[in-house]
Structures are given as structure tokens and as C-alpha cells.
PDB file of C-alpha atoms and ligand atoms in Angstrom:
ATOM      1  CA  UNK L   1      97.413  86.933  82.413  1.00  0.00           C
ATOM      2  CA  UNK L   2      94.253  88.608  81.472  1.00  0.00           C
ATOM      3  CA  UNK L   3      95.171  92.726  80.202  1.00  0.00           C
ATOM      4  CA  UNK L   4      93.413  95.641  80.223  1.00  0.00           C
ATOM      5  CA  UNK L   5      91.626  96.916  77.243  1.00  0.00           C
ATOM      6  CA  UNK L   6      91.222 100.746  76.728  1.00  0.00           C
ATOM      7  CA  UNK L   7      87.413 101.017  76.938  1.00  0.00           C
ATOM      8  CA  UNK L   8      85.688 103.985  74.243  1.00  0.00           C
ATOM      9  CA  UNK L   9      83.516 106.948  74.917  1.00  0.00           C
ATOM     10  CA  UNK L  10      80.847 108.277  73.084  1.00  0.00           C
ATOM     11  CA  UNK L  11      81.441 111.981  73.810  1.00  0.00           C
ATOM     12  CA  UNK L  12      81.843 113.662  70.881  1.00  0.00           C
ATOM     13  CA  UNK L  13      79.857 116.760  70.768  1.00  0.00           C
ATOM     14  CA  UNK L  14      80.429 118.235  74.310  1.00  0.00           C
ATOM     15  CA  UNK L  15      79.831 122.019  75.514  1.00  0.00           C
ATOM     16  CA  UNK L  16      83.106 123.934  75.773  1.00  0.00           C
ATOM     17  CA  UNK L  17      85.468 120.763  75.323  1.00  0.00           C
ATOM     18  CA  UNK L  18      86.456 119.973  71.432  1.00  0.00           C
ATOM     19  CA  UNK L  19      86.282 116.760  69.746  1.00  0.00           C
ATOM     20  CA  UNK L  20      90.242 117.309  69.320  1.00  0.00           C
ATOM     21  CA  UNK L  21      90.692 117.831  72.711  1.00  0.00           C
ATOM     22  CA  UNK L  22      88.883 114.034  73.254  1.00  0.00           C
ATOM     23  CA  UNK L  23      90.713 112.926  70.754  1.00  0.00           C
ATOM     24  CA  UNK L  24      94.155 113.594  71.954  1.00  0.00           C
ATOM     25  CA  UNK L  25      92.953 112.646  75.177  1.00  0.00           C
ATOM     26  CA  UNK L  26      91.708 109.570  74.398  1.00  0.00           C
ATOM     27  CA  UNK L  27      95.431 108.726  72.877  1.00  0.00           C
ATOM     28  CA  UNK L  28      96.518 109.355  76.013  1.00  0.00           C
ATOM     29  CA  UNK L  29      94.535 107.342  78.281  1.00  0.00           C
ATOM     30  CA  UNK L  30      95.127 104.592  75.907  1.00  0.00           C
ATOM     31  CA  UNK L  31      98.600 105.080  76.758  1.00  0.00           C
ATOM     32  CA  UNK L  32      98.093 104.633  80.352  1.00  0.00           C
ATOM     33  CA  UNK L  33      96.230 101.002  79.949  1.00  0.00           C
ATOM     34  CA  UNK L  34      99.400  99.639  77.719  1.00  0.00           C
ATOM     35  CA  UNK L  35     101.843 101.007  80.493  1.00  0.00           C
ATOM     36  CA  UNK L  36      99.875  99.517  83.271  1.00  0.00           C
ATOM     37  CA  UNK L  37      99.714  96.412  81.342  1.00  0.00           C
ATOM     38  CA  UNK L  38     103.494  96.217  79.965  1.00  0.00           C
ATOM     39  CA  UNK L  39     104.498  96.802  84.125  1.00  0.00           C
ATOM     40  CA  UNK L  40     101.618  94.436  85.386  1.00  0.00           C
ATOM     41  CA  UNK L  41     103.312  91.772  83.249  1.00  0.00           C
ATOM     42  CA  UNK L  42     107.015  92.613  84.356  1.00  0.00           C
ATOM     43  CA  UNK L  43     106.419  92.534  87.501  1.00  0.00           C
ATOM     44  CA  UNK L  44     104.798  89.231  87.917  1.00  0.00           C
ATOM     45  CA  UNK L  45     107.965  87.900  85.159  1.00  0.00           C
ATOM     46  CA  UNK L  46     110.559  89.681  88.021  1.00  0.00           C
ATOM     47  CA  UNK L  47     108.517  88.228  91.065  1.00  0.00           C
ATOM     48  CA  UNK L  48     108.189  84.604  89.255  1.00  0.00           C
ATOM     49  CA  UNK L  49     112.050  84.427  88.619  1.00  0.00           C
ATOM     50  CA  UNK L  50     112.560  85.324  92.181  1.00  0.00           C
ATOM     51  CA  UNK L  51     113.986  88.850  91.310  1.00  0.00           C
ATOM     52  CA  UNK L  52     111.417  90.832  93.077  1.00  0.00           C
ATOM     53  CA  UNK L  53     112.419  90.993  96.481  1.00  0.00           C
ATOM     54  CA  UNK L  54     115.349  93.658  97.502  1.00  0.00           C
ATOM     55  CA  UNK L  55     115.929  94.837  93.905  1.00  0.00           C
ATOM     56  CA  UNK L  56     115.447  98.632  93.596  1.00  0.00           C
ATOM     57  CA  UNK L  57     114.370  98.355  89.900  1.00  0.00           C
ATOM     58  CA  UNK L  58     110.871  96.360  91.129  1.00  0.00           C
ATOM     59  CA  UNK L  59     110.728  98.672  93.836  1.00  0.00           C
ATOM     60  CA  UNK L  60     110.467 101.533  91.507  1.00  0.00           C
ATOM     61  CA  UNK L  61     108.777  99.790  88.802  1.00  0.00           C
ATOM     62  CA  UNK L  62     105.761  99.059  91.693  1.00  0.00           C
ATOM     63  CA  UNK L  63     105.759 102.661  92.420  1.00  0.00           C
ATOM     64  CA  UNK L  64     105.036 103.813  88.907  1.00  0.00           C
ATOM     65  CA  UNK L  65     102.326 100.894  88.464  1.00  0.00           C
ATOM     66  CA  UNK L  66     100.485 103.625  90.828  1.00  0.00           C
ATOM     67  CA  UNK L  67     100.681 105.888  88.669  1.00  0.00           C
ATOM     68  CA  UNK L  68      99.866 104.180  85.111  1.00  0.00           C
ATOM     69  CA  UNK L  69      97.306 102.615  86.860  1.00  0.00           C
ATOM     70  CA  UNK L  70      95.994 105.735  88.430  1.00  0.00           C
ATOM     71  CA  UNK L  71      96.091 107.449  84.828  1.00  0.00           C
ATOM     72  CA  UNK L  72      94.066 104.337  83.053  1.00  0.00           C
ATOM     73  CA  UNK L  73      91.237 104.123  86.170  1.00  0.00           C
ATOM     74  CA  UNK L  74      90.755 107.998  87.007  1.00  0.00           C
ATOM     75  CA  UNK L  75      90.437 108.821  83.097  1.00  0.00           C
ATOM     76  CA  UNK L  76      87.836 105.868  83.124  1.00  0.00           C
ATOM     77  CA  UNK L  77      85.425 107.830  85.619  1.00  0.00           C
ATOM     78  CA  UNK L  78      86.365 111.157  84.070  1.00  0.00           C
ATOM     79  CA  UNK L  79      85.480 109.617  80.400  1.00  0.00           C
ATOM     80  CA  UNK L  80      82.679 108.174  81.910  1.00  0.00           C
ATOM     81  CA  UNK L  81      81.058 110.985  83.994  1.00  0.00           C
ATOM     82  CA  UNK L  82      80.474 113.108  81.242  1.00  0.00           C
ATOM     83  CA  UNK L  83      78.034 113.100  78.217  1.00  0.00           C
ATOM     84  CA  UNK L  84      77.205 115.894  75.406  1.00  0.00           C
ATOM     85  CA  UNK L  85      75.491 118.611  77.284  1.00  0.00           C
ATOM     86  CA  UNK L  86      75.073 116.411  80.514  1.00  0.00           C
ATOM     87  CA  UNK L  87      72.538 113.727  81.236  1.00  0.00           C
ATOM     88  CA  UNK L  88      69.865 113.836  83.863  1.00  0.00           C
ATOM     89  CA  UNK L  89      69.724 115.434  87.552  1.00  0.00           C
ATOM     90  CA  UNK L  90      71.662 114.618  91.211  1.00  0.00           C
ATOM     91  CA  UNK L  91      69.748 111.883  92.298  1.00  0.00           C
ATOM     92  CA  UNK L  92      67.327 112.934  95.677  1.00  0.00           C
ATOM     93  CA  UNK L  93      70.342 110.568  97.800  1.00  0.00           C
ATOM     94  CA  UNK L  94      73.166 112.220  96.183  1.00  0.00           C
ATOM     95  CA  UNK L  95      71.701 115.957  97.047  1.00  0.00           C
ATOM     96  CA  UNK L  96      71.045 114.733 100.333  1.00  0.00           C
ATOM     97  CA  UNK L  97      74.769 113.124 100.941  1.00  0.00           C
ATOM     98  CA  UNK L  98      75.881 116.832  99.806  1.00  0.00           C
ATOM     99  CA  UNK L  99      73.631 118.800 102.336  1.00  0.00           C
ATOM    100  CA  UNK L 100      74.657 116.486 104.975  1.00  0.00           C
ATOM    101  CA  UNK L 101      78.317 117.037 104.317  1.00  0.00           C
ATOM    102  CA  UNK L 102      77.796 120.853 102.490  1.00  0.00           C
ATOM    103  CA  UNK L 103      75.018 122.754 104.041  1.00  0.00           C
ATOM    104  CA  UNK L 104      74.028 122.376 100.196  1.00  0.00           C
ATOM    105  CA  UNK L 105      74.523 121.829  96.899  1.00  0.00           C
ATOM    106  CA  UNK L 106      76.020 125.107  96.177  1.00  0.00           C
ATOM    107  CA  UNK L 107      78.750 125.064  99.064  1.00  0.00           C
ATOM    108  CA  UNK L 108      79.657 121.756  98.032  1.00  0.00           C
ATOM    109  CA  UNK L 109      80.031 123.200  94.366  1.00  0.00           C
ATOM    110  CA  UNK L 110      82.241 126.103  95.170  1.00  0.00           C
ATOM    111  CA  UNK L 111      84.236 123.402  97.187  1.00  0.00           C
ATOM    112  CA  UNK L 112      84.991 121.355  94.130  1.00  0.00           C
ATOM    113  CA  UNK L 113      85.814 123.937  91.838  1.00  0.00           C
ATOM    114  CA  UNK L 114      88.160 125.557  94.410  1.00  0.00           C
ATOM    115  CA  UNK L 115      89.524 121.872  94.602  1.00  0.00           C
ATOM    116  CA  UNK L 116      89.559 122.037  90.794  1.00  0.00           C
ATOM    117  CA  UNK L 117      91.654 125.276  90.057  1.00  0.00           C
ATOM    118  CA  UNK L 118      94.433 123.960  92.857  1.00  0.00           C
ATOM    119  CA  UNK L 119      97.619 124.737  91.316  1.00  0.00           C
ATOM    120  CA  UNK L 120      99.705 122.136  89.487  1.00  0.00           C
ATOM    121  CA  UNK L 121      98.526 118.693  87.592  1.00  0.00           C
ATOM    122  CA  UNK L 122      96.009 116.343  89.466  1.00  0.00           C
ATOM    123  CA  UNK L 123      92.641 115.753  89.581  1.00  0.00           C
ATOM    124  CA  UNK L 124      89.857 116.804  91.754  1.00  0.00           C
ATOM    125  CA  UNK L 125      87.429 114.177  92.674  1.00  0.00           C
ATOM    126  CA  UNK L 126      84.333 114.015  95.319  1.00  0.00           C
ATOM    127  CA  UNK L 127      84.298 110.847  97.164  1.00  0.00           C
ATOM    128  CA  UNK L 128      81.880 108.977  99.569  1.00  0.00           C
ATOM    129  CA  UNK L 129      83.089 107.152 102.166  1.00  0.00           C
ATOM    130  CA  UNK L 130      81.099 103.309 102.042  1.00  0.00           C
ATOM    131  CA  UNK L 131      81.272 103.241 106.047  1.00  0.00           C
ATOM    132  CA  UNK L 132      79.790 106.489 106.415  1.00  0.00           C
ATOM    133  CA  UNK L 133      78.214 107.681 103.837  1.00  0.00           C
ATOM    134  CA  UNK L 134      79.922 111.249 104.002  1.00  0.00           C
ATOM    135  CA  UNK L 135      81.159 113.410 100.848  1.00  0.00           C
ATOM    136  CA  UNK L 136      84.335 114.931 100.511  1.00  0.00           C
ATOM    137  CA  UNK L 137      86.047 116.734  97.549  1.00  0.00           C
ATOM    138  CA  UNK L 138      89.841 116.314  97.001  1.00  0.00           C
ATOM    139  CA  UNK L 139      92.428 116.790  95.362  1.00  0.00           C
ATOM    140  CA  UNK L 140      94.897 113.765  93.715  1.00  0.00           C
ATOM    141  CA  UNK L 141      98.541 114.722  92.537  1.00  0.00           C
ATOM    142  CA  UNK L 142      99.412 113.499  89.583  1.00  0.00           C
ATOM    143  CA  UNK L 143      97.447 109.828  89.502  1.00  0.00           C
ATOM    144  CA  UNK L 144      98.078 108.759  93.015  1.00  0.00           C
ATOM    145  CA  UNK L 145      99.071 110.695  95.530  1.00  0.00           C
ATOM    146  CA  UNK L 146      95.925 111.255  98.055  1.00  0.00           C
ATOM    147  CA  UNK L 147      93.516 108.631  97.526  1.00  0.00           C
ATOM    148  CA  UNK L 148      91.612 107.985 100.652  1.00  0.00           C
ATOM    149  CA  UNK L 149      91.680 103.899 101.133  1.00  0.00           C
ATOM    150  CA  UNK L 150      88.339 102.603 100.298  1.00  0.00           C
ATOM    151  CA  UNK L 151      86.543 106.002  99.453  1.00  0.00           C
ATOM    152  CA  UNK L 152      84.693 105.281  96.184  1.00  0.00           C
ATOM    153  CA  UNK L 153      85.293 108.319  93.314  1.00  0.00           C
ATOM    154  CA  UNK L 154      81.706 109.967  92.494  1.00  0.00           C
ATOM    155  CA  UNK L 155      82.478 112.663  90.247  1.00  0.00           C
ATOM    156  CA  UNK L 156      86.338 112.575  88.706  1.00  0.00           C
ATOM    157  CA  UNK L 157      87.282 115.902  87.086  1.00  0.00           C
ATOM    158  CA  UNK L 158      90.918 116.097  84.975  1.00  0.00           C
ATOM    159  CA  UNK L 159      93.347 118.920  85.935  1.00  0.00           C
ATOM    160  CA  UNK L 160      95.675 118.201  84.113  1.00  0.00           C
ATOM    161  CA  UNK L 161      96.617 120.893  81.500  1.00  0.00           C
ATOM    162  CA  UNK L 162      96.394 118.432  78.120  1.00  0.00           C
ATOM    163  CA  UNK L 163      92.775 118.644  79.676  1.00  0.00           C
ATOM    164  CA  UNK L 164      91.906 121.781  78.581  1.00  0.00           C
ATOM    165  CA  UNK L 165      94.941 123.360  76.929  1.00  0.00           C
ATOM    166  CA  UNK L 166      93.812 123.154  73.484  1.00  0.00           C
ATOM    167  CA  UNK L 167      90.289 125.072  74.206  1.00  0.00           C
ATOM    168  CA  UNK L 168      91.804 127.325  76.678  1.00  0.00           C
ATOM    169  CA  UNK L 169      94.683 129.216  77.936  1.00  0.00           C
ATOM    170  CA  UNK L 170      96.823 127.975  80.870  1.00  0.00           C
ATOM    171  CA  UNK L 171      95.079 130.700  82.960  1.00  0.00           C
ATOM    172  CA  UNK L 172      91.464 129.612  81.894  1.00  0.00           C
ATOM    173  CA  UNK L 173      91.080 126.532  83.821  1.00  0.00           C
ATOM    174  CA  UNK L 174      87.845 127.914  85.025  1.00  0.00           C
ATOM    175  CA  UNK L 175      86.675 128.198  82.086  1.00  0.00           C
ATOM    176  CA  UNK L 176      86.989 124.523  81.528  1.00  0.00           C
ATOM    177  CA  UNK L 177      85.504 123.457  84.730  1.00  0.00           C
ATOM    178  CA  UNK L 178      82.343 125.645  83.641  1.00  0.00           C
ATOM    179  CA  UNK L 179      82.401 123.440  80.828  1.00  0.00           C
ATOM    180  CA  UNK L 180      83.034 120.206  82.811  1.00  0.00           C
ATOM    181  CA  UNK L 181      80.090 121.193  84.859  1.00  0.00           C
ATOM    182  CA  UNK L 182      77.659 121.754  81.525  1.00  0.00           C
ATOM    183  CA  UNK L 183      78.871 118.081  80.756  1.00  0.00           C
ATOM    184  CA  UNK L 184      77.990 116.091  83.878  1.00  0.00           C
ATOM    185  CA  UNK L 185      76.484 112.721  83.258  1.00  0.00           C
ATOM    186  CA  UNK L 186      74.097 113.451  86.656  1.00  0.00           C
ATOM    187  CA  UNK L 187      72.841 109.775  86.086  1.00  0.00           C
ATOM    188  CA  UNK L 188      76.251 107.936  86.773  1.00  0.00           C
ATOM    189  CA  UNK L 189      77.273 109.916  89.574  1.00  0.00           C
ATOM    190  CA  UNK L 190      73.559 109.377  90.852  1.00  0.00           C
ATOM    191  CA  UNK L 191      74.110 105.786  90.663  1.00  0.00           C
ATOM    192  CA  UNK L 192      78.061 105.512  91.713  1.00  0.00           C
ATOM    193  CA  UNK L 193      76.678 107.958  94.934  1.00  0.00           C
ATOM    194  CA  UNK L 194      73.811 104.982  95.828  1.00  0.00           C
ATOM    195  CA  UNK L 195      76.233 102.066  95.159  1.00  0.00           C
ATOM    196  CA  UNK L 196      78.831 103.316  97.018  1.00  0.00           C
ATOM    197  CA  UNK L 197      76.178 104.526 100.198  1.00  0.00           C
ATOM    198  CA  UNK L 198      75.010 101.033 100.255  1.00  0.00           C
TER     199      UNK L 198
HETATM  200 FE1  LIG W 201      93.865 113.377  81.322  1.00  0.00          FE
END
């Protein structure tokens, strides 16, 4: 069975998020690809020995492969959407996909960042639906709860606290998304926005 290997990010050097911050959270998404791969494996030993079905330990066990999996994938976009100081400008398609949905850029701003300082630990991610081609911002408890099926993630923002916590107080997760924002790698989302309006 082929495993996941934690990918790495060149993001050292970003606007109002510390290299220790990256670091520890690094260690933690690396955690997150050797739980999904440690339950990926048990699960397919328990469902090859015929122990899957009816047994409340693979029932759970599939449950929290949501969430390990959630964790390795989301922090993947997040990791991946940013770069030192941001990269590049919303494509013309991505804008437009915004205004559609928005009225503009700036409503559709204000939307995520309200989305963003929700209360408790999630994430806050703008999709675009493939069949449509509409935006939406939302919000994702812990790593799986309120995934649209099939929406594709354009922008992925961590809110969890080990996000932020060691740059900021509890209260000051504003002040991180201000920095998230100064980070944005424009170019990926561009490109994740016109792959998944194709
Ligand atoms: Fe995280």
C-alpha cells in the first residue's frame, strides 16, 4: 500500500507569521500524514481479516480517518496558498467568479474574514462549485465537519489557535488573518479558481 509523504514548504520569511510558528506547524501537519497513514493501513488489515463489518472499533476508527485526513489535506492548501509577502494578483476569472457571487472583491473579503474569526477551531475556506462555477466562503469544524461534496478548496485559511498563538494573543486572530492576507500566493488560488471552473 502506497503512504503518504508529508510534502515541505518553502515559507520561511512570511509577514506577521514567524518561522517558529511554521515550524511547529509543520510538526504538526506531519503528524496528521503518519495518523492518516497508520489508520489507512488498519483499516484495510481489519477489513482484509473480515473484522470490518459491525465492529464499533472500525466504525470509529473510519470516523477519525476524516479527520487525520482532513488535517494532512487542508494544511496542504493552507501550506501551499501562501508565500513570503504573497505572490502575484487574483487572476481576471477569479475576480470575476467573486463579483458574480460578491458584488465584489471587497464584500467577498469581509465575508471570509468574518468566516475566519468564527468562534472555536476550524478553518475557513472559499470554494467553487465545478458545476457552477459559484464562490462560497465557509467555515470547516475541526478537519471535517462541513465540506460541501465536490466543491474544490480555493483559498484554505487555518483557525486553529496553534495557528497563530505564538505571534498573537487568543483575542488577536485578526491580526493573523491581516497577516494571512499579506501572504496570499494570488497565483495558486488563480490557477486552483480556473481548474476547478473548468
Ligand atoms: Fe494547523
Amino acid at each position: 500500500m502506497t503512504s503518504f509523504k508529508p510534502r515541505s514548504f518553502p515559507l520561511s520569511g512570511l509577514t506577521g507569521i514567524s518561522d517558529k510558528t511554521l515550524e511547529m506547524h509543520f510538526g504538526l501537519y506531519e503528524g496528521y500524514v503518519k495518523q492518516t497513514n497508520l489508520l489507512t493501513e488498519q483499516l484495510a488489515e481489519l477489513a482484509r481479516a473480515g473484522k470490518a463489518a459491525s465492529n464499533p472499533a472500525y466504525a470509529e476508527m473510519t470516523r477519525h480517518l476524516g479527520y487525520e485526513y482532513g488535517g494532512m489535506v487542508l494544511h496542504e492548501y493552507y501550506f501551499e496558498n501562501l508565500a513570503p509577502k504573497g505572490k502575484g494578483k487574483p487572476s481576471a476569472d477569479l475576480t470575476k467568479a467573486l463579483e458574480d457571487t460578491f458584488g465584489s472583491f471587497e464584500t467577498w473579503k469581509a465575508d471570509f474574514v468574518a468566516v475566519g474569526g468564527l468562534r472555536g477551531v476550524g478553518w475557513a475556506v472559499l470554494y467553487r462549485d465545478p458545476a457552477s462555477g459559484r464562490m462560497t466562503n465557509q467555515w470547516i469544524t475541526l478537519h471535517e465537519q462541513g465540506v460541501p461534496a465536490g466543491y474544490c478548496p480555493i483559498l484554505v485559511m487555518d483557525a486553529w489557535e496553534h495557528a497563530f498563538l505564538l505571534d498573537y494573543k487568543p483575542s488577536e486572530r485578526g491580526k493573523y488573518i491581516e497577516a494571512f492576507f499579506s501572504n496570499i500566493n494570488w497565483e495558486e488560488v488563480s490557477e486552483r479558481a480556473t481548474r476547478a471552473g473548468k
